[in-house]
Each structure stands twice: as structure tokens, then as C-alpha cells.
mmCIF file of C-alpha atoms in Angstrom:
data_model
loop_
_atom_site.group_PDB
_atom_site.id
_atom_site.type_symbol
_atom_site.label_atom_id
_atom_site.label_comp_id
_atom_site.label_asym_id
_atom_site.label_seq_id
_atom_site.Cartn_x
_atom_site.Cartn_y
_atom_site.Cartn_z
ATOM 1 C CA UNK H 49 -0.232 -0.013 0.183
ATOM 2 C CA UNK H 50 1.211 3.530 -0.893
ATOM 3 C CA UNK H 51 0.516 6.683 0.567
ATOM 4 C CA UNK H 52 1.130 10.235 -0.650
ATOM 5 C CA UNK H 53 1.241 13.562 1.123
ATOM 6 C CA UNK H 54 -2.063 14.430 -0.860
ATOM 7 C CA UNK H 55 -3.897 11.110 0.253
ATOM 8 C CA UNK H 56 -2.495 11.758 3.654
ATOM 9 C CA UNK H 57 -3.918 15.320 3.842
ATOM 10 C CA UNK H 58 -7.578 13.893 2.486
ATOM 11 C CA UNK H 59 -7.243 11.149 5.228
ATOM 12 C CA UNK H 60 -6.604 13.476 7.970
ATOM 13 C CA UNK H 61 -9.521 16.035 6.743
ATOM 14 C CA UNK H 62 -11.827 12.964 6.730
ATOM 15 C CA UNK H 63 -10.273 12.187 10.335
ATOM 16 C CA UNK H 64 -11.132 15.815 11.322
ATOM 17 C CA UNK H 65 -14.890 15.606 10.671
ATOM 18 C CA UNK H 66 -15.101 12.381 12.444
ATOM 19 C CA UNK H 67 -15.143 11.204 16.039
ATOM 20 C CA UNK H 68 -12.775 8.825 15.447
ATOM 21 C CA UNK H 69 -9.726 9.317 18.695
ATOM 22 C CA UNK H 70 -7.310 7.247 17.564
ATOM 23 C CA UNK H 71 -6.400 5.491 14.018
ATOM 24 C CA UNK H 72 -3.481 2.911 13.256
ATOM 25 C CA UNK H 73 -2.584 2.301 9.378
ATOM 26 C CA UNK H 74 0.377 0.005 8.371
ATOM 27 C CA UNK H 75 1.655 -0.458 4.942
ATOM 28 C CA UNK H 76 4.644 -2.286 3.556
ATOM 29 C CA UNK H 77 7.015 0.465 4.161
ATOM 30 C CA UNK H 78 5.182 2.967 6.551
ATOM 31 C CA UNK H 79 3.149 3.166 9.613
ATOM 32 C CA UNK H 80 0.920 5.853 10.448
ATOM 33 C CA UNK H 81 -0.667 6.447 14.103
ATOM 34 C CA UNK H 82 -2.859 9.402 14.776
ATOM 35 C CA UNK H 83 -4.184 10.216 17.805
ATOM 36 C CA UNK H 84 -6.210 13.175 19.202
ATOM 37 C CA UNK H 85 -8.270 13.857 22.392
ATOM 38 C CA UNK H 86 -11.602 15.673 21.152
ATOM 39 C CA UNK H 87 -12.684 17.660 24.285
ATOM 40 C CA UNK H 88 -9.547 19.845 23.806
ATOM 41 C CA UNK H 89 -9.260 21.588 20.774
ATOM 42 C CA UNK H 90 -5.495 20.741 20.272
ATOM 43 C CA UNK H 91 -4.762 19.484 16.942
ATOM 44 C CA UNK H 92 -4.129 15.930 16.297
ATOM 45 C CA UNK H 93 -1.034 14.064 16.460
ATOM 46 C CA UNK H 94 0.562 12.428 13.784
ATOM 47 C CA UNK H 95 3.453 9.884 13.718
ATOM 48 C CA UNK H 96 4.744 8.666 10.290
ATOM 49 C CA UNK H 97 7.542 6.298 10.156
ATOM 50 C CA UNK H 98 9.246 5.663 6.819
ATOM 51 C CA UNK H 99 11.162 1.838 6.745
ATOM 52 C CA UNK H 100 13.742 0.502 4.093
ATOM 53 C CA UNK H 101 12.083 -1.260 1.713
ATOM 54 C CA UNK H 102 12.000 -5.209 3.170
ATOM 55 C CA UNK H 103 12.793 -4.058 6.699
ATOM 56 C CA UNK H 104 10.575 -5.236 8.900
ATOM 57 C CA UNK H 105 7.966 -2.608 10.704
ATOM 58 C CA UNK H 106 9.443 -0.654 13.872
ATOM 59 C CA UNK H 107 7.645 -1.519 17.249
ATOM 60 C CA UNK H 108 4.910 0.522 17.796
ATOM 61 C CA UNK H 109 5.590 3.734 19.404
ATOM 62 C CA UNK H 110 4.557 4.073 23.593
ATOM 63 C CA UNK H 111 1.207 5.565 23.478
ATOM 64 C CA UNK H 112 0.740 9.218 23.857
ATOM 65 C CA UNK H 113 -0.702 10.522 27.314
ATOM 66 C CA UNK H 114 -4.324 11.377 27.218
ATOM 67 C CA UNK H 115 -4.998 14.968 27.878
ATOM 68 C CA UNK H 116 -7.085 15.720 31.065
ATOM 69 C CA UNK H 117 -10.713 16.235 30.354
ATOM 70 C CA UNK H 118 -12.132 19.247 31.124
ATOM 71 C CA UNK H 119 -13.153 20.147 34.668
ATOM 72 C CA UNK H 120 -11.660 18.914 37.991
ATOM 73 C CA UNK H 121 -9.611 16.043 37.487
ATOM 74 C CA UNK H 122 -8.647 15.652 41.743
ATOM 75 C CA UNK H 123 -11.053 14.741 44.018
ATOM 76 C CA UNK H 124 -12.468 18.178 45.851
ATOM 77 C CA UNK H 125 -10.409 18.551 48.920
ATOM 78 C CA UNK H 126 -11.270 17.646 52.280
ATOM 79 C CA UNK H 127 -13.426 19.482 54.438
ATOM 80 C CA UNK H 128 -10.834 22.139 56.410
ATOM 81 C CA UNK H 129 -12.292 20.911 59.865
ATOM 82 C CA UNK H 130 -12.532 16.682 59.843
ATOM 83 C CA UNK H 131 -13.323 15.633 63.342
ATOM 84 C CA UNK H 132 -11.134 12.499 64.426
ATOM 85 C CA UNK H 133 -14.144 10.843 65.878
ATOM 86 C CA UNK H 134 -15.559 10.569 62.402
ATOM 87 C CA UNK H 135 -14.689 7.584 59.949
ATOM 88 C CA UNK H 136 -14.627 8.525 55.992
ATOM 89 C CA UNK H 137 -16.649 6.040 53.655
ATOM 90 C CA UNK H 138 -14.314 6.219 50.230
ATOM 91 C CA UNK H 139 -14.929 5.281 46.776
ATOM 92 C CA UNK H 140 -13.207 2.087 46.382
ATOM 93 C CA UNK H 141 -13.268 3.091 42.554
ATOM 94 C CA UNK H 142 -13.828 5.670 39.924
ATOM 95 C CA UNK H 143 -17.352 5.411 38.997
ATOM 96 C CA UNK H 144 -20.990 7.284 39.497
ATOM 97 C CA UNK H 145 -22.489 7.829 43.156
ATOM 98 C CA UNK H 146 -25.952 6.636 43.609
ATOM 99 C CA UNK H 147 -27.678 6.991 47.002
ATOM 100 C CA UNK H 148 -30.856 4.405 46.349
ATOM 101 C CA UNK H 149 -30.687 1.059 44.774
ATOM 102 C CA UNK H 150 -33.059 2.567 42.031
ATOM 103 C CA UNK H 151 -34.498 6.102 40.701
ATOM 104 C CA UNK H 152 -37.851 6.547 43.094
ATOM 105 C CA UNK H 153 -36.324 4.276 45.852
ATOM 106 C CA UNK H 154 -35.652 5.697 49.102
ATOM 107 C CA UNK H 155 -32.006 5.898 50.058
ATOM 108 C CA UNK H 156 -29.668 3.595 51.639
ATOM 109 C CA UNK H 157 -28.878 5.954 54.634
ATOM 110 C CA UNK H 158 -29.705 9.859 55.209
ATOM 111 C CA UNK H 159 -27.871 12.011 57.434
ATOM 112 C CA UNK H 160 -28.386 10.747 61.144
ATOM 113 C CA UNK H 161 -29.282 6.891 59.999
ATOM 114 C CA UNK H 162 -27.780 4.329 62.504
ATOM 115 C CA UNK H 163 -25.635 2.058 60.465
ATOM 116 C CA UNK H 164 -24.097 -1.297 61.148
ATOM 117 C CA UNK H 165 -20.637 -2.759 59.534
ATOM 118 C CA UNK H 166 -21.849 -4.803 56.022
ATOM 119 C CA UNK H 167 -25.004 -2.246 55.484
ATOM 120 C CA UNK H 168 -25.054 -1.089 52.423
ATOM 121 C CA UNK H 169 -24.678 2.602 52.063
ATOM 122 C CA UNK H 170 -24.570 3.297 48.577
ATOM 123 C CA UNK H 171 -24.275 2.176 44.682
ATOM 124 C CA UNK H 172 -21.538 2.983 42.631
ATOM 125 C CA UNK H 173 -21.627 2.072 39.044
ATOM 126 C CA UNK H 174 -18.570 1.506 36.808
ATOM 127 C CA UNK H 175 -18.994 0.350 33.371
ATOM 128 C CA UNK H 176 -22.442 -0.240 33.154
ATOM 129 C CA UNK H 177 -21.933 -2.063 36.635
ATOM 130 C CA UNK H 178 -24.120 -1.497 39.870
ATOM 131 C CA UNK H 179 -21.893 -2.136 42.871
ATOM 132 C CA UNK H 180 -23.239 -1.999 46.149
ATOM 133 C CA UNK H 181 -20.970 -0.249 48.822
ATOM 134 C CA UNK H 182 -20.903 -1.474 52.687
ATOM 135 C CA UNK H 183 -19.682 0.558 55.316
ATOM 136 C CA UNK H 184 -16.422 -0.843 57.167
ATOM 137 C CA UNK H 185 -18.131 0.265 60.707
ATOM 138 C CA UNK H 186 -20.898 0.950 62.635
ATOM 139 C CA UNK H 187 -22.009 4.028 63.792
ATOM 140 C CA UNK H 188 -24.330 7.138 62.575
ATOM 141 C CA UNK H 189 -23.782 9.112 59.229
ATOM 142 C CA UNK H 190 -23.280 12.817 59.973
ATOM 143 C CA UNK H 191 -22.509 13.995 56.667
ATOM 144 C CA UNK H 192 -23.216 12.798 52.979
ATOM 145 C CA UNK H 193 -20.656 14.714 50.517
ATOM 146 C CA UNK H 194 -21.790 13.803 47.240
ATOM 147 C CA UNK H 195 -25.004 14.423 45.412
ATOM 148 C CA UNK H 196 -26.701 11.562 43.851
ATOM 149 C CA UNK H 197 -25.746 10.648 40.382
ATOM 150 C CA UNK H 198 -22.309 12.567 40.729
ATOM 151 C CA UNK H 199 -19.122 11.165 39.081
ATOM 152 C CA UNK H 200 -16.453 10.356 42.120
ATOM 153 C CA UNK H 201 -12.945 9.665 42.059
ATOM 154 C CA UNK H 202 -10.788 6.855 43.656
ATOM 155 C CA UNK H 203 -10.201 7.370 47.286
ATOM 156 C CA UNK H 204 -12.860 10.329 46.996
ATOM 157 C CA UNK H 205 -14.662 10.946 50.586
ATOM 158 C CA UNK H 206 -18.797 9.989 50.235
ATOM 159 C CA UNK H 207 -19.863 10.336 53.673
ATOM 160 C CA UNK H 208 -18.824 10.228 57.127
ATOM 161 C CA UNK H 209 -19.790 8.389 59.784
ATOM 162 C CA UNK H 210 -19.315 8.906 63.787
ATOM 163 C CA UNK H 211 -18.034 5.937 65.057
ATOM 164 C CA UNK H 212 -20.004 4.042 68.085
#
């Protein structure tokens, strides 16, 4: 397969009008990799390697790091005054936080609820899987820090429990 500069320009123009984020194309004497991150207006990254005739294709280039998505990427900072008698329930994975098992159902817990170790306190949806999160300790829910349906990060504090 041959690819000249005009064909390359046409291919890049077609890719620019599509929502394709990554394309790898290999021929007998070239390898073309195009990667881009759609949320940012940065131009596409193009790598083209010309190999001598008869030579095996070069090893694939390391993947370019994906740019940060718009908005905050780090979990929100913890509250300034965290009491030492409170235990934090944290997200064990990245996902979407839900307070109840289904829309319209009662939440698992409310502020003021007494809970025991092993009791479900919320659901984290990750990759279309609903994961029930159980409390690791008993006590009273004193803060729920995340709104229903909000994306959460690994390690983000979801709620605080007063042990006892």
C-alpha cells in the first residue's frame, strides 16, 4: 500500500470531520498513527515512520498520554475541619454515586441514620455495573458529601460516620 502526501492530507481531513480518536494504519513501507483528544481543541498528533524496503515494521511507539478532560480531575479537597471521631467512607473505584438502588426508591442512608458494619450505604456504577458499597464500621451518618448521580474519583470521601 502506498500513501502520498495528498492522500495523507485527505485522510486527515476526513478524520478531522469524524469522532474517531485513534487510527493506526500500516503499509509495506510505512506506519501511520493518529491520536487525538476530542474535548480539547488541540490539533491531532501524527506519527509517520518510513521504513527501508524489505525491513520489518518498527515496534509500535509508546502511547501518548491522554490529555486531561475538562473540569477538575482531582477529588475535591477534604473539609477544613474534619473531626477525629469521624470515619470516612471512601470510593473504592471511579464511578457514579447513587444513594438508592433505583430511581424513586428510598436512599440507603440519610444524615442521622444508624448503620452497622456490612450495611449497604450507596451504589457506585462503573462500566454499567452496579456495585453496592457496604460500610466497614458501625455508627451514625453525619455527612453525605456527594450528590446523587455525581461522578466520583477513587479515594474520594463519600460520607462521614461517627463511630459508635
